[in-house]
Short mmCIF file of C-alpha atoms in Angstrom, two decimals:
data_model
loop_
_atom_site.label_atom_id
_atom_site.label_comp_id
_atom_site.label_asym_id
_atom_site.label_seq_id
_atom_site.Cartn_x
_atom_site.Cartn_y
_atom_site.Cartn_z
CA UNK A 17 27.12 -30.59 5.72
CA UNK A 18 29.61 -31.43 8.47
CA UNK A 19 32.79 -33.25 7.43
CA UNK A 20 35.69 -32.94 5.01
CA UNK A 21 33.87 -32.63 1.69
CA UNK A 22 34.97 -32.25 -1.94
CA UNK A 23 32.63 -30.42 -4.33
CA UNK A 24 33.54 -30.74 -8.02
CA UNK A 25 31.74 -28.30 -10.31
CA UNK A 26 31.66 -28.02 -14.08
CA UNK A 27 30.44 -24.47 -14.53
CA UNK A 28 28.37 -24.02 -17.70
CA UNK A 29 27.27 -20.78 -19.29
CA UNK A 30 24.32 -18.74 -18.07
CA UNK A 31 23.95 -19.71 -14.40
CA UNK A 32 24.61 -17.93 -11.13
CA UNK A 33 26.48 -20.03 -8.56
CA UNK A 34 26.71 -19.64 -4.78
CA UNK A 35 28.66 -22.10 -2.62
CA UNK A 36 28.58 -21.62 1.17
CA UNK A 37 31.29 -23.14 3.38
CA UNK A 38 30.12 -25.71 5.92
CA UNK A 39 31.78 -27.36 8.87
CA UNK A 40 34.94 -29.39 8.34
CA UNK A 41 37.81 -28.97 5.88
CA UNK A 42 35.96 -28.48 2.61
CA UNK A 43 37.42 -28.32 -0.90
CA UNK A 44 35.76 -26.92 -4.02
CA UNK A 45 37.19 -27.77 -7.44
CA UNK A 46 36.06 -25.63 -10.38
CA UNK A 47 36.14 -26.51 -14.07
CA UNK A 48 34.92 -23.59 -16.19
CA UNK A 49 33.53 -24.51 -19.57
CA UNK A 50 34.89 -22.07 -22.19
CA UNK A 51 32.38 -19.48 -23.39
CA UNK A 52 32.70 -16.17 -25.15
CA UNK A 53 30.32 -14.30 -22.88
CA UNK A 54 27.52 -15.55 -20.65
CA UNK A 55 24.20 -14.02 -21.61
CA UNK A 56 23.19 -12.38 -19.40
CA UNK A 57 26.41 -11.91 -17.39
CA UNK A 58 26.36 -14.14 -14.32
CA UNK A 59 27.95 -14.24 -10.88
CA UNK A 60 30.00 -16.79 -8.95
CA UNK A 61 30.25 -16.63 -5.15
CA UNK A 62 32.20 -19.41 -3.41
CA UNK A 63 33.17 -19.72 0.24
CA UNK A 64 35.22 -22.84 0.96
CA UNK A 65 38.34 -23.82 2.89
CA UNK A 66 40.09 -24.56 -0.42
CA UNK A 67 39.00 -23.37 -3.88
CA UNK A 68 40.99 -25.14 -6.59
CA UNK A 69 40.81 -23.87 -10.18
CA UNK A 70 43.51 -26.18 -11.54
CA UNK A 71 40.96 -28.35 -13.45
CA UNK A 72 40.26 -25.24 -15.55
CA UNK A 73 43.90 -24.68 -16.53
CA UNK A 74 45.48 -23.52 -18.76
CA UNK A 75 42.63 -21.15 -19.71
CA UNK A 76 39.97 -19.84 -17.33
CA UNK A 77 37.29 -17.91 -19.22
CA UNK A 78 35.31 -15.92 -16.67
CA UNK A 79 33.72 -13.99 -19.53
CA UNK A 80 32.26 -10.90 -17.86
CA UNK A 81 31.20 -12.76 -14.70
CA UNK A 82 31.47 -11.13 -11.27
CA UNK A 83 33.41 -13.67 -9.19
CA UNK A 84 33.91 -13.60 -5.40
CA UNK A 85 36.09 -16.25 -3.72
CA UNK A 86 36.57 -16.59 0.04
CA UNK A 87 39.09 -19.17 1.22
CA UNK A 88 42.46 -20.60 0.15
CA UNK A 89 42.41 -20.15 -3.63
CA UNK A 90 44.70 -22.12 -5.96
CA UNK A 91 45.42 -21.24 -9.61
CA UNK A 92 47.53 -23.29 -12.01
CA UNK A 93 48.86 -26.84 -12.16
CA UNK A 94 51.63 -27.87 -9.79
CA UNK A 95 54.99 -28.75 -11.32
CA UNK A 96 54.14 -28.01 -14.95
CA UNK A 97 56.25 -24.82 -15.28
CA UNK A 98 53.56 -23.66 -17.70
CA UNK A 99 51.06 -20.82 -17.40
CA UNK A 100 47.37 -20.21 -16.80
CA UNK A 101 45.47 -17.36 -18.43
CA UNK A 102 42.43 -15.88 -16.71
CA UNK A 103 40.18 -13.79 -18.96
CA UNK A 104 37.92 -11.37 -17.06
CA UNK A 105 36.32 -9.47 -19.93
CA UNK A 106 34.33 -6.72 -18.22
CA UNK A 107 33.82 -8.75 -15.06
CA UNK A 108 35.53 -8.76 -11.68
CA UNK A 109 37.55 -11.21 -9.61
CA UNK A 110 37.60 -10.71 -5.82
CA UNK A 111 39.65 -12.97 -3.53
CA UNK A 112 39.53 -12.88 0.28
CA UNK A 113 41.89 -15.19 2.15
CA UNK A 114 44.97 -16.50 0.35
CA UNK A 115 46.01 -17.03 -3.26
CA UNK A 116 48.57 -19.65 -4.28
CA UNK A 117 50.01 -19.64 -7.80
CA UNK A 118 51.26 -23.08 -8.83
CA UNK A 119 52.52 -21.75 -12.17
CA UNK A 120 52.69 -18.39 -13.94
CA UNK A 121 49.28 -16.67 -14.05
CA UNK A 122 48.34 -14.09 -16.70
CA UNK A 123 45.15 -12.10 -16.02
CA UNK A 124 43.64 -10.27 -18.99
CA UNK A 125 40.48 -8.24 -19.51
CA UNK A 126 38.87 -4.99 -20.59
CA UNK A 127 37.18 -2.89 -17.89
CA UNK A 128 37.69 -5.67 -15.36
CA UNK A 129 38.48 -5.35 -11.67
CA UNK A 130 41.11 -7.43 -9.88
CA UNK A 131 40.39 -7.05 -6.15
CA UNK A 132 42.89 -9.16 -4.20
CA UNK A 133 43.69 -6.60 -1.52
CA UNK A 134 42.27 -8.85 1.24
CA UNK A 135 44.40 -11.82 0.14
CA UNK A 136 47.98 -12.91 0.75
CA UNK A 137 49.60 -13.85 -2.57
CA UNK A 138 52.47 -16.33 -2.98
CA UNK A 139 53.78 -19.20 -5.11
CA UNK A 140 54.25 -22.91 -4.47
CA UNK A 141 57.15 -23.24 -6.93
CA UNK A 142 60.08 -21.19 -8.21
CA UNK A 143 60.04 -19.07 -11.38
CA UNK A 144 56.34 -18.27 -11.07
CA UNK A 145 55.26 -14.87 -12.41
CA UNK A 146 52.08 -12.84 -11.97
CA UNK A 147 51.08 -10.76 -15.01
CA UNK A 148 48.00 -8.51 -15.15
CA UNK A 149 46.96 -6.83 -18.39
CA UNK A 150 43.71 -4.83 -18.48
CA UNK A 151 42.41 -2.12 -20.81
CA UNK A 152 43.79 1.13 -19.38
CA UNK A 153 41.18 3.23 -21.21
CA UNK A 154 38.21 1.36 -19.65
CA UNK A 155 38.46 2.36 -15.96
CA UNK A 156 40.10 -0.94 -15.01
CA UNK A 157 41.36 -1.41 -11.44
CA UNK A 158 43.95 -3.66 -9.79
CA UNK A 159 44.17 -3.91 -5.98
CA UNK A 160 46.64 -6.35 -4.43
CA UNK A 161 47.26 -7.37 -0.82
CA UNK A 162 50.43 -8.73 0.77
CA UNK A 163 52.82 -10.62 -1.48
CA UNK A 164 54.84 -13.09 0.61
CA UNK A 165 56.13 -16.69 0.65
CA UNK A 166 53.33 -18.22 2.74
CA UNK A 167 52.87 -21.03 0.16
CA UNK A 168 56.61 -21.78 0.13
CA UNK A 169 57.98 -19.34 -2.45
CA UNK A 170 57.86 -15.68 -3.36
CA UNK A 171 56.41 -14.64 -6.72
CA UNK A 172 59.25 -14.09 -9.20
CA UNK A 173 58.30 -11.20 -11.51
CA UNK A 174 55.19 -9.10 -10.87
CA UNK A 175 54.09 -7.17 -13.95
CA UNK A 176 51.07 -4.92 -14.25
CA UNK A 177 51.34 -4.35 -17.98
CA UNK A 178 48.33 -2.04 -18.21
CA UNK A 179 45.40 -0.80 -16.12
CA UNK A 180 43.75 2.49 -15.27
CA UNK A 181 44.55 2.33 -11.56
CA UNK A 182 46.62 0.09 -9.30
CA UNK A 183 46.75 -0.13 -5.51
CA UNK A 184 49.13 -2.13 -3.31
CA UNK A 185 47.45 -2.32 0.07
CA UNK A 186 50.21 -4.15 1.97
CA UNK A 187 53.87 -5.17 1.81
CA UNK A 188 55.22 -6.49 -1.48
CA UNK A 189 58.13 -8.95 -1.40
CA UNK A 190 59.08 -10.75 -4.62
CA UNK A 191 62.22 -12.42 -5.99
CA UNK A 192 62.23 -10.77 -9.40
CA UNK A 193 61.34 -7.43 -10.95
CA UNK A 194 58.33 -5.27 -10.10
CA UNK A 195 56.98 -3.51 -13.19
CA UNK A 196 53.87 -1.31 -13.07
CA UNK A 197 52.48 0.75 -15.96
CA UNK A 198 49.04 2.31 -15.46
CA UNK A 199 47.26 5.21 -17.10
CA UNK A 200 46.23 7.24 -14.07
CA UNK A 201 47.30 6.37 -10.51
CA UNK A 202 49.30 3.81 -8.54
CA UNK A 203 49.74 3.77 -4.75
CA UNK A 204 51.83 1.73 -2.32
CA UNK A 205 50.72 1.57 1.32
CA UNK A 206 53.45 -0.82 2.49
CA UNK A 207 57.07 -1.67 1.80
CA UNK A 208 58.35 -3.04 -1.51
CA UNK A 209 61.32 -5.39 -1.88
CA UNK A 210 62.39 -6.81 -5.24
CA UNK A 211 65.40 -7.20 -7.53
CA UNK A 212 64.46 -4.14 -9.58
CA UNK A 213 61.59 -1.65 -9.81
CA UNK A 214 60.01 0.27 -12.67
CA UNK A 215 56.80 2.28 -12.10
CA UNK A 216 55.00 4.55 -14.54
CA UNK A 217 51.68 6.43 -14.14
CA UNK A 218 50.16 9.89 -14.12
CA UNK A 219 50.38 9.92 -10.31
CA UNK A 220 52.54 7.76 -8.01
CA UNK A 221 52.11 7.65 -4.22
CA UNK A 222 54.67 5.86 -2.03
CA UNK A 223 54.01 5.40 1.70
CA UNK A 224 56.79 3.13 2.88
CA UNK A 225 60.21 1.82 1.89
CA UNK A 226 60.90 0.55 -1.60
CA UNK A 227 64.16 -1.31 -2.09
CA UNK A 228 65.99 -3.09 -4.87
CA UNK A 229 68.44 -5.95 -4.33
CA UNK A 230 70.17 -6.16 -7.71
CA UNK A 231 68.85 -3.58 -10.18
CA UNK A 232 67.74 0.02 -10.72
CA UNK A 233 64.68 1.85 -9.40
CA UNK A 234 62.78 4.04 -11.88
CA UNK A 235 59.76 6.15 -10.89
CA UNK A 236 58.24 8.15 -13.75
CA UNK A 237 55.00 10.12 -13.46
CA UNK A 238 53.44 12.40 -16.06
CA UNK A 239 52.02 14.58 -13.29
CA UNK A 240 52.88 13.99 -9.60
CA UNK A 241 54.95 11.79 -7.30
CA UNK A 242 54.23 11.78 -3.55
CA UNK A 243 57.05 10.25 -1.49
CA UNK A 244 56.41 9.70 2.22
CA UNK A 245 59.03 7.04 2.91
CA UNK A 246 62.37 5.75 1.71
CA UNK A 247 63.95 4.62 -1.56
CA UNK A 248 66.91 2.26 -1.09
CA UNK A 249 69.05 0.59 -3.76
CA UNK A 250 72.16 0.14 -1.63
CA UNK A 251 72.05 -3.67 -1.89
CA UNK A 252 72.30 -3.35 -5.68
CA UNK A 253 75.60 -1.46 -5.50
CA UNK A 254 76.66 0.14 -8.77
CA UNK A 255 73.67 -1.42 -10.54
CA UNK A 256 71.24 0.48 -8.32
CA UNK A 257 70.76 3.73 -10.22
CA UNK A 258 67.64 5.62 -9.11
CA UNK A 259 65.47 7.90 -11.28
CA UNK A 260 62.64 10.00 -9.83
CA UNK A 261 60.92 12.06 -12.52
CA UNK A 262 57.60 13.94 -12.61
CA UNK A 263 56.13 17.32 -13.38
CA UNK A 264 55.67 17.86 -9.63
CA UNK A 265 57.47 16.09 -6.77
CA UNK A 266 56.42 16.14 -3.10
CA UNK A 267 58.96 14.86 -0.57
CA UNK A 268 57.39 14.22 2.84
CA UNK A 269 60.01 13.08 5.38
CA UNK A 270 61.84 11.03 2.78
CA UNK A 271 65.26 9.47 2.29
CA UNK A 272 67.06 8.11 -0.78
CA UNK A 273 70.02 5.75 -0.31
CA UNK A 274 72.44 4.38 -2.90
CA UNK A 275 75.79 2.60 -2.64
CA UNK A 276 77.89 4.23 -5.35
CA UNK A 277 75.17 4.30 -8.03
CA UNK A 278 73.79 7.54 -9.49
CA UNK A 279 70.61 9.48 -8.66
CA UNK A 280 68.63 11.64 -11.07
CA UNK A 281 65.70 13.77 -9.86
CA UNK A 282 63.67 15.89 -12.25
CA UNK A 283 60.63 18.06 -11.60
CA UNK A 284 59.34 21.01 -9.61
CA UNK A 285 59.91 19.81 -6.04
CA UNK A 286 58.47 20.74 -2.68
CA UNK A 287 59.93 19.70 0.68
CA UNK A 288 57.28 19.03 3.30
CA UNK A 289 59.76 17.64 5.84
CA UNK A 290 63.24 16.12 5.88
CA UNK A 291 64.89 14.92 2.69
CA UNK A 292 68.14 13.01 3.18
CA UNK A 293 70.09 11.74 0.18
CA UNK A 294 73.04 9.39 0.73
CA UNK A 295 74.77 8.27 -2.46
CA UNK A 296 77.59 6.57 -0.54
CA UNK A 297 75.72 4.13 1.66
CA UNK A 298 77.04 0.81 2.95
CA UNK A 299 80.57 2.21 3.35
CA UNK A 300 81.42 2.24 -0.37
CA UNK A 301 84.76 3.65 -1.49
CA UNK A 302 83.29 6.00 -4.12
CA UNK A 303 79.97 7.77 -3.79
CA UNK A 304 77.62 8.15 -6.74
CA UNK A 305 76.63 11.31 -8.57
CA UNK A 306 73.46 13.28 -7.85
CA UNK A 307 71.80 15.27 -10.65
CA UNK A 308 68.74 17.45 -9.91
CA UNK A 309 66.71 19.36 -12.50
CA UNK A 310 63.93 21.77 -11.54
CA UNK A 311 63.01 24.29 -8.81
CA UNK A 312 62.98 23.34 -5.13
CA UNK A 313 60.63 24.98 -2.63
CA UNK A 314 60.24 24.48 1.11
CA UNK A 315 56.57 24.31 2.09
CA UNK A 316 57.21 23.66 5.78
CA UNK A 317 58.68 26.00 8.43
CA UNK A 318 62.36 26.68 7.80
CA UNK A 319 63.54 25.14 11.06
CA UNK A 320 61.71 21.83 10.48
CA UNK A 321 63.00 21.03 7.00
CA UNK A 322 66.47 19.61 6.34
CA UNK A 323 67.81 18.93 2.87
CA UNK A 324 71.00 16.85 3.06
CA UNK A 325 73.08 15.36 0.26
CA UNK A 326 76.10 13.15 0.99
CA UNK A 327 78.10 11.65 -1.87
CA UNK A 328 81.44 10.86 -0.23
CA UNK A 329 82.60 7.29 0.24
CA UNK A 330 85.68 6.11 2.12
CA UNK A 331 88.00 7.12 -0.73
CA UNK A 332 86.16 9.73 -2.79
CA UNK A 333 82.95 11.57 -3.49
CA UNK A 334 80.57 11.80 -6.40
CA UNK A 335 79.51 15.04 -8.03
CA UNK A 336 76.34 16.99 -7.29
CA UNK A 337 74.86 18.89 -10.21
CA UNK A 338 71.88 21.23 -10.08
CA UNK A 339 70.42 22.12 -13.47
CA UNK A 340 67.91 24.94 -13.74
CA UNK A 341 67.38 24.91 -9.98
CA UNK A 342 66.06 27.87 -8.03
CA UNK A 343 66.39 26.99 -4.35
CA UNK A 344 64.12 28.69 -1.85
CA UNK A 345 66.07 30.69 0.77
CA UNK A 346 64.49 28.63 3.53
CA UNK A 347 66.07 25.42 2.20
CA UNK A 348 69.50 24.44 3.43
CA UNK A 349 71.56 21.51 2.28
CA UNK A 350 75.06 20.17 2.55
CA UNK A 351 77.20 18.05 0.28
CA UNK A 352 80.65 16.61 0.68
CA UNK A 353 81.12 16.16 -3.07
CA UNK A 354 81.89 18.67 -5.83
CA UNK A 355 78.93 20.93 -6.59
CA UNK A 356 78.15 22.31 -10.06
CA UNK A 357 75.14 24.57 -10.56
CA UNK A 358 73.80 25.73 -13.91
CA UNK A 359 70.69 27.58 -14.95
#
């Protein structure tokens, strides 16, 4: 109906629920009654200006339900500094609109799907973490949209403890550490800004700039890393060591910038465009060391690919060490630091 309405729902087991948004500023408050598993599995579809799950805290048992929420979604209780656990089971949780975390939220499940790629995600208080832990062996998927401070604060730590796949569809800005460990693939289609970054998967795809303010950046893939963008730890200074390690590395018009910290690259690498490495960014006095293990091949025309390494600060340069590297004749590079090559 027309007007500013509040709908309070206690959701029992075994029913399908559809709520359609009407005119006015409507609010839907959900209290899920705990259940092991609805039989048969049910669905929840809610469209409302505000969808508040705080009455269900600290444990929201979705229990294999397929849940779709459209509106401004709120999880957790404001000001408690506690946590809310959301159990998906084998169900799915889709959010379109915005998601505000009022306290730390921990999402768990088996072959569940977390589809928040059409939502902006933020916190209303400080020291609020987002933790997602799904069964990596059950084809579980995590898709997140923009992480920002639209509700007043950035998320602190963002941890994807386990999943089969993960996708970041927009920019990610958080105050704390970004940690992602998935079985198969993870992709980033926007920029990433955090205090430290650790990513592990079979395949990692980066299409944008990832930067660390205070800590290291570690990218480890069992198979392949695709880098079409920039890696920057210059704000972290000497704490900003960068590790890029995979069986196969593809650099597509990429740059890596450090401010005196060290860089380690390991894997069979191909250059599909420019690769510029600066281990002495931000005008530091001493550049960091660069260590590279594995063969390097140029897969683009020789005149369009530039491989540049610079390790010299205002007072001295770091070392460049190539271990077991066979460099294609078409690849050229320069370094202002000492160079040591070994097979």
